[in-house]
Tab-separated table of C-alpha atoms in Angstrom:
chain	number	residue	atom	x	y	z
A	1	UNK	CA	13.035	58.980	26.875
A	2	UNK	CA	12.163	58.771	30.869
A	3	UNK	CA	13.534	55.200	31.473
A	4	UNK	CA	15.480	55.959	34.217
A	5	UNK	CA	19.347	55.279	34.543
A	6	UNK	CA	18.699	51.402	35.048
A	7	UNK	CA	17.486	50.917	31.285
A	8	UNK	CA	21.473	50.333	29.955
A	9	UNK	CA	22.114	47.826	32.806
A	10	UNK	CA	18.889	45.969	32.137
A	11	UNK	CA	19.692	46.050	28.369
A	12	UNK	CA	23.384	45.059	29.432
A	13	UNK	CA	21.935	42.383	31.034
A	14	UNK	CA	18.943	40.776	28.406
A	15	UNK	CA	19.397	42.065	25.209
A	16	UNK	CA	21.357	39.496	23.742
A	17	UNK	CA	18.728	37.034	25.001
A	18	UNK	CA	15.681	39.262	23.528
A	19	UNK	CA	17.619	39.037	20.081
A	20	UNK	CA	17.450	35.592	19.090
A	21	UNK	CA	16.559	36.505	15.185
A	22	UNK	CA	19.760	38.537	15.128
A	23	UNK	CA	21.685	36.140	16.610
A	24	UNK	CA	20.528	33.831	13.996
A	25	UNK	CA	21.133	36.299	11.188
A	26	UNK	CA	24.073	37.761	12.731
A	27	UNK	CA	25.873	33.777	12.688
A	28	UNK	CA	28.513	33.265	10.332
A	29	UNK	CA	30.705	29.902	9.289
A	30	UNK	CA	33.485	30.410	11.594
A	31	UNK	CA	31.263	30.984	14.871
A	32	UNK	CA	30.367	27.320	15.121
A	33	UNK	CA	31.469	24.605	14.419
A	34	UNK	CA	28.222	22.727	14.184
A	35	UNK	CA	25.765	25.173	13.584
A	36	UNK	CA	24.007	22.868	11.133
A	37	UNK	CA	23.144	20.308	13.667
A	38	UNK	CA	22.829	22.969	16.221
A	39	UNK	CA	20.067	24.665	14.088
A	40	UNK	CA	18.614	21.430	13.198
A	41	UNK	CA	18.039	20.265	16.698
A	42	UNK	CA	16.466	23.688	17.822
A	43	UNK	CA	13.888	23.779	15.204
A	44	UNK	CA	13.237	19.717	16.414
A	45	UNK	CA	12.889	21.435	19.753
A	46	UNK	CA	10.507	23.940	18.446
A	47	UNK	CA	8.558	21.583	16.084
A	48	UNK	CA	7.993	19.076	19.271
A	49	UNK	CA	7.114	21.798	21.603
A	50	UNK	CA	3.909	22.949	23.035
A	51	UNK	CA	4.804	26.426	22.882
A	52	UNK	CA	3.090	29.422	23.004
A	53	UNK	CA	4.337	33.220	22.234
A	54	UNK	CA	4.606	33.905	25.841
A	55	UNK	CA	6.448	30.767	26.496
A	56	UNK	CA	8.883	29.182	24.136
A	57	UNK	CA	11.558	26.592	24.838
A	58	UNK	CA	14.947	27.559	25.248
A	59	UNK	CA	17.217	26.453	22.688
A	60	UNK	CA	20.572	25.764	22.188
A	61	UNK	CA	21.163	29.224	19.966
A	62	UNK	CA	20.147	30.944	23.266
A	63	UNK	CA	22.189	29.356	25.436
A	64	UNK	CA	25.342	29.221	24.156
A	65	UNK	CA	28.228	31.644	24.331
A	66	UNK	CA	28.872	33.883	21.455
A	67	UNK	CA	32.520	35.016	20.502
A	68	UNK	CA	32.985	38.857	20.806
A	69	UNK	CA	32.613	39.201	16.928
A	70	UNK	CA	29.466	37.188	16.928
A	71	UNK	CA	27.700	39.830	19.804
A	72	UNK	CA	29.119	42.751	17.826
A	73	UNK	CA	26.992	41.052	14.686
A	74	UNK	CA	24.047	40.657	16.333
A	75	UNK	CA	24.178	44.206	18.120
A	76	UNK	CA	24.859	45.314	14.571
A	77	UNK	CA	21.554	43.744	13.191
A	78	UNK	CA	19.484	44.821	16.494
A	79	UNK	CA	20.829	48.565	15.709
A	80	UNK	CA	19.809	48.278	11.663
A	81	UNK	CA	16.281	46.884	12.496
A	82	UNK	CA	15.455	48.883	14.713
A	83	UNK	CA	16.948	52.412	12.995
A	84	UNK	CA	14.947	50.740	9.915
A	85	UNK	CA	11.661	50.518	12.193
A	86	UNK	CA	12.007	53.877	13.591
A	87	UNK	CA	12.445	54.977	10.322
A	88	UNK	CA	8.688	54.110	9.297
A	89	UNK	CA	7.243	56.030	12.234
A	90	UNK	CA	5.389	58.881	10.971
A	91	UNK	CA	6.061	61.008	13.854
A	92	UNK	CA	9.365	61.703	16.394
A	93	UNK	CA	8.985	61.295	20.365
A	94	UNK	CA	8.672	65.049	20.933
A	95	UNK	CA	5.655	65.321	18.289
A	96	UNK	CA	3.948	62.499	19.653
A	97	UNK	CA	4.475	64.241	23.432
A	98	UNK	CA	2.354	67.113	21.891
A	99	UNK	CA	0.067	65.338	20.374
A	100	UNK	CA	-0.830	63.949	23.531
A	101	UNK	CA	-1.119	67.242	25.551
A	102	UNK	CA	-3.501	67.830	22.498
A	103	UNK	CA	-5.485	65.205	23.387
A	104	UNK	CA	-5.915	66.084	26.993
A	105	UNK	CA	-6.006	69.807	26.045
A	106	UNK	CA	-8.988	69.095	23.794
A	107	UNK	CA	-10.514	66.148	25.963
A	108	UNK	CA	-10.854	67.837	29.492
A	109	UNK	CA	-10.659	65.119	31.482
A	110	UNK	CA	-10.573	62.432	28.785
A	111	UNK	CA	-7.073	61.082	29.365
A	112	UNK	CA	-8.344	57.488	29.486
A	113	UNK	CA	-9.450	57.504	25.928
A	114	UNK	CA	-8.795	54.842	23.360
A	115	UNK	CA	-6.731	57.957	21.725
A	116	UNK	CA	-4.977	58.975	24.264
A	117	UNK	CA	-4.050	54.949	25.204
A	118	UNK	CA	-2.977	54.344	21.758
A	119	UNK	CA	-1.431	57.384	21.091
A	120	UNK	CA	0.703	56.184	24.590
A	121	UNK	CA	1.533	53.200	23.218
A	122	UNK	CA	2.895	55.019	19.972
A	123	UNK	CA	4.996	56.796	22.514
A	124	UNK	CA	6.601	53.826	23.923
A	125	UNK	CA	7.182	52.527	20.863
A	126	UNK	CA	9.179	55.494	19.448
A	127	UNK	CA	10.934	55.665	22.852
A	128	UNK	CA	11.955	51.999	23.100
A	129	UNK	CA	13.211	52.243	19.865
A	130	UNK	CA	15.111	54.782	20.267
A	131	UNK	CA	16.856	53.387	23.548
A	132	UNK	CA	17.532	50.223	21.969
A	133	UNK	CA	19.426	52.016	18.819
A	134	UNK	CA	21.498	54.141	21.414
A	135	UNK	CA	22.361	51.494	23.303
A	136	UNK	CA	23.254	49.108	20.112
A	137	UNK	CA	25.475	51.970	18.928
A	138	UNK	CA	27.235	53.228	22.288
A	139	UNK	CA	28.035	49.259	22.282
A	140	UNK	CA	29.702	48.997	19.162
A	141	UNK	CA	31.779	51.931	19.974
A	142	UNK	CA	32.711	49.903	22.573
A	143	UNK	CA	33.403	46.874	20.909
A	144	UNK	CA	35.245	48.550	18.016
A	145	UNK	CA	38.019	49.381	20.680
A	146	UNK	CA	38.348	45.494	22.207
A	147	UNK	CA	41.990	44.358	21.222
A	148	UNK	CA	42.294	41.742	18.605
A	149	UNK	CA	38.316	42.708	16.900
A	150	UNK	CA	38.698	43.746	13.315
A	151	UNK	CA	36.665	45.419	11.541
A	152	UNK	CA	36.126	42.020	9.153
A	153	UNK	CA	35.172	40.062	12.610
A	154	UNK	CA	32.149	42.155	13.149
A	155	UNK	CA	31.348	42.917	9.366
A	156	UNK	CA	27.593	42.925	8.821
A	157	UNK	CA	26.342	42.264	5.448
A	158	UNK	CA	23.835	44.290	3.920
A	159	UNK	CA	21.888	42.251	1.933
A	160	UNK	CA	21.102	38.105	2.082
A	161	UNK	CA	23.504	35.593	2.136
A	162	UNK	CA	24.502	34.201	-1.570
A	163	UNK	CA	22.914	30.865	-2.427
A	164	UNK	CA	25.430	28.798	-2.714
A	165	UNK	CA	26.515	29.666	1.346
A	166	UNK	CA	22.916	27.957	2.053
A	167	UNK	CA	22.512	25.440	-0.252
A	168	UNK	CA	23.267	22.855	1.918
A	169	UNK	CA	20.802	24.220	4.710
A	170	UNK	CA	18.063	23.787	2.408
């Protein structure tokens, strides 16, 4: 992808705070002590908020400072959504290049088409995807090297927490 040699440092940078339903799936008991209450008083902010897409409050699962383990999680969980999204592309980056030269090829001069725009778009997509999963995974390489991180710290599980872990959220 043609992001330039900035995109790591600006991923570096905002990532974590672009992650926020990782971060919340990533949690486990022994990151907080009061998640419960924590969680409960965020969705009170949300519920008594004016908020729009474009501008949501920030809440206390934002602002906080997450334990090594607890990044690795969520970096784990950004790297499996989005390998599982790229996964349901129909095309890779390299195919859709071509199928936009097509375009123009075939067009003339029609490179402003609704085609050519969405097939763009589709090319961002696959691209920003794929920067995000490399990124994700040259960061748990990283992480997997930090003194003192097991392997059971950043352990990600694969399927939904059992029931009886959430009862008492319910």
């Amino acid at each position: 992808p043609s992001f330039g040699p900035d995109i790591y440092e600006y991923l570096e940078k905002n990532a974590l705070s672009a992650s926020l339903p990782c971060r919340l799936i990533a949690l486990a008991d022994t990151d907080l002590d009061n998640a419960q209450e924590l969680l409960n008083q965020d969705l009170q902010t949300l519920e008594g908020s004016s908020s729009t897409p474009q501008q949501t409050p920030i809440l206390q699962l934002e602002a906080i400072q997450v334990s090594i383990s607890w990044f690795a999680r969520t970096v784990q969980c950004m790297a499996t959504l989005t390998a599982a999204q790229k996964a349901k592309s129909l095309t890779s980056a390299q195919e859709q290049e071509r199928f936009i030269i097509k375009l123009v090829e075939e067009a003339g001069n029609g490179v402003n088409t609704l085609d050519w725009n969405a097939a763009h778009v589709n090319l961002e997509e696959i691209q920003s995807q794929s920067v995000l999963e490399d990124w994700a995974l040259d960061v748990l390489d990283k992480v997997k090297d930090i003194e003192g991180v097991s392997s059971r710290d950043i352990y990600v599980r694969e399927g939904p927490c059992p029931e009886e872990y959430t009862a008492d959220l319910m």
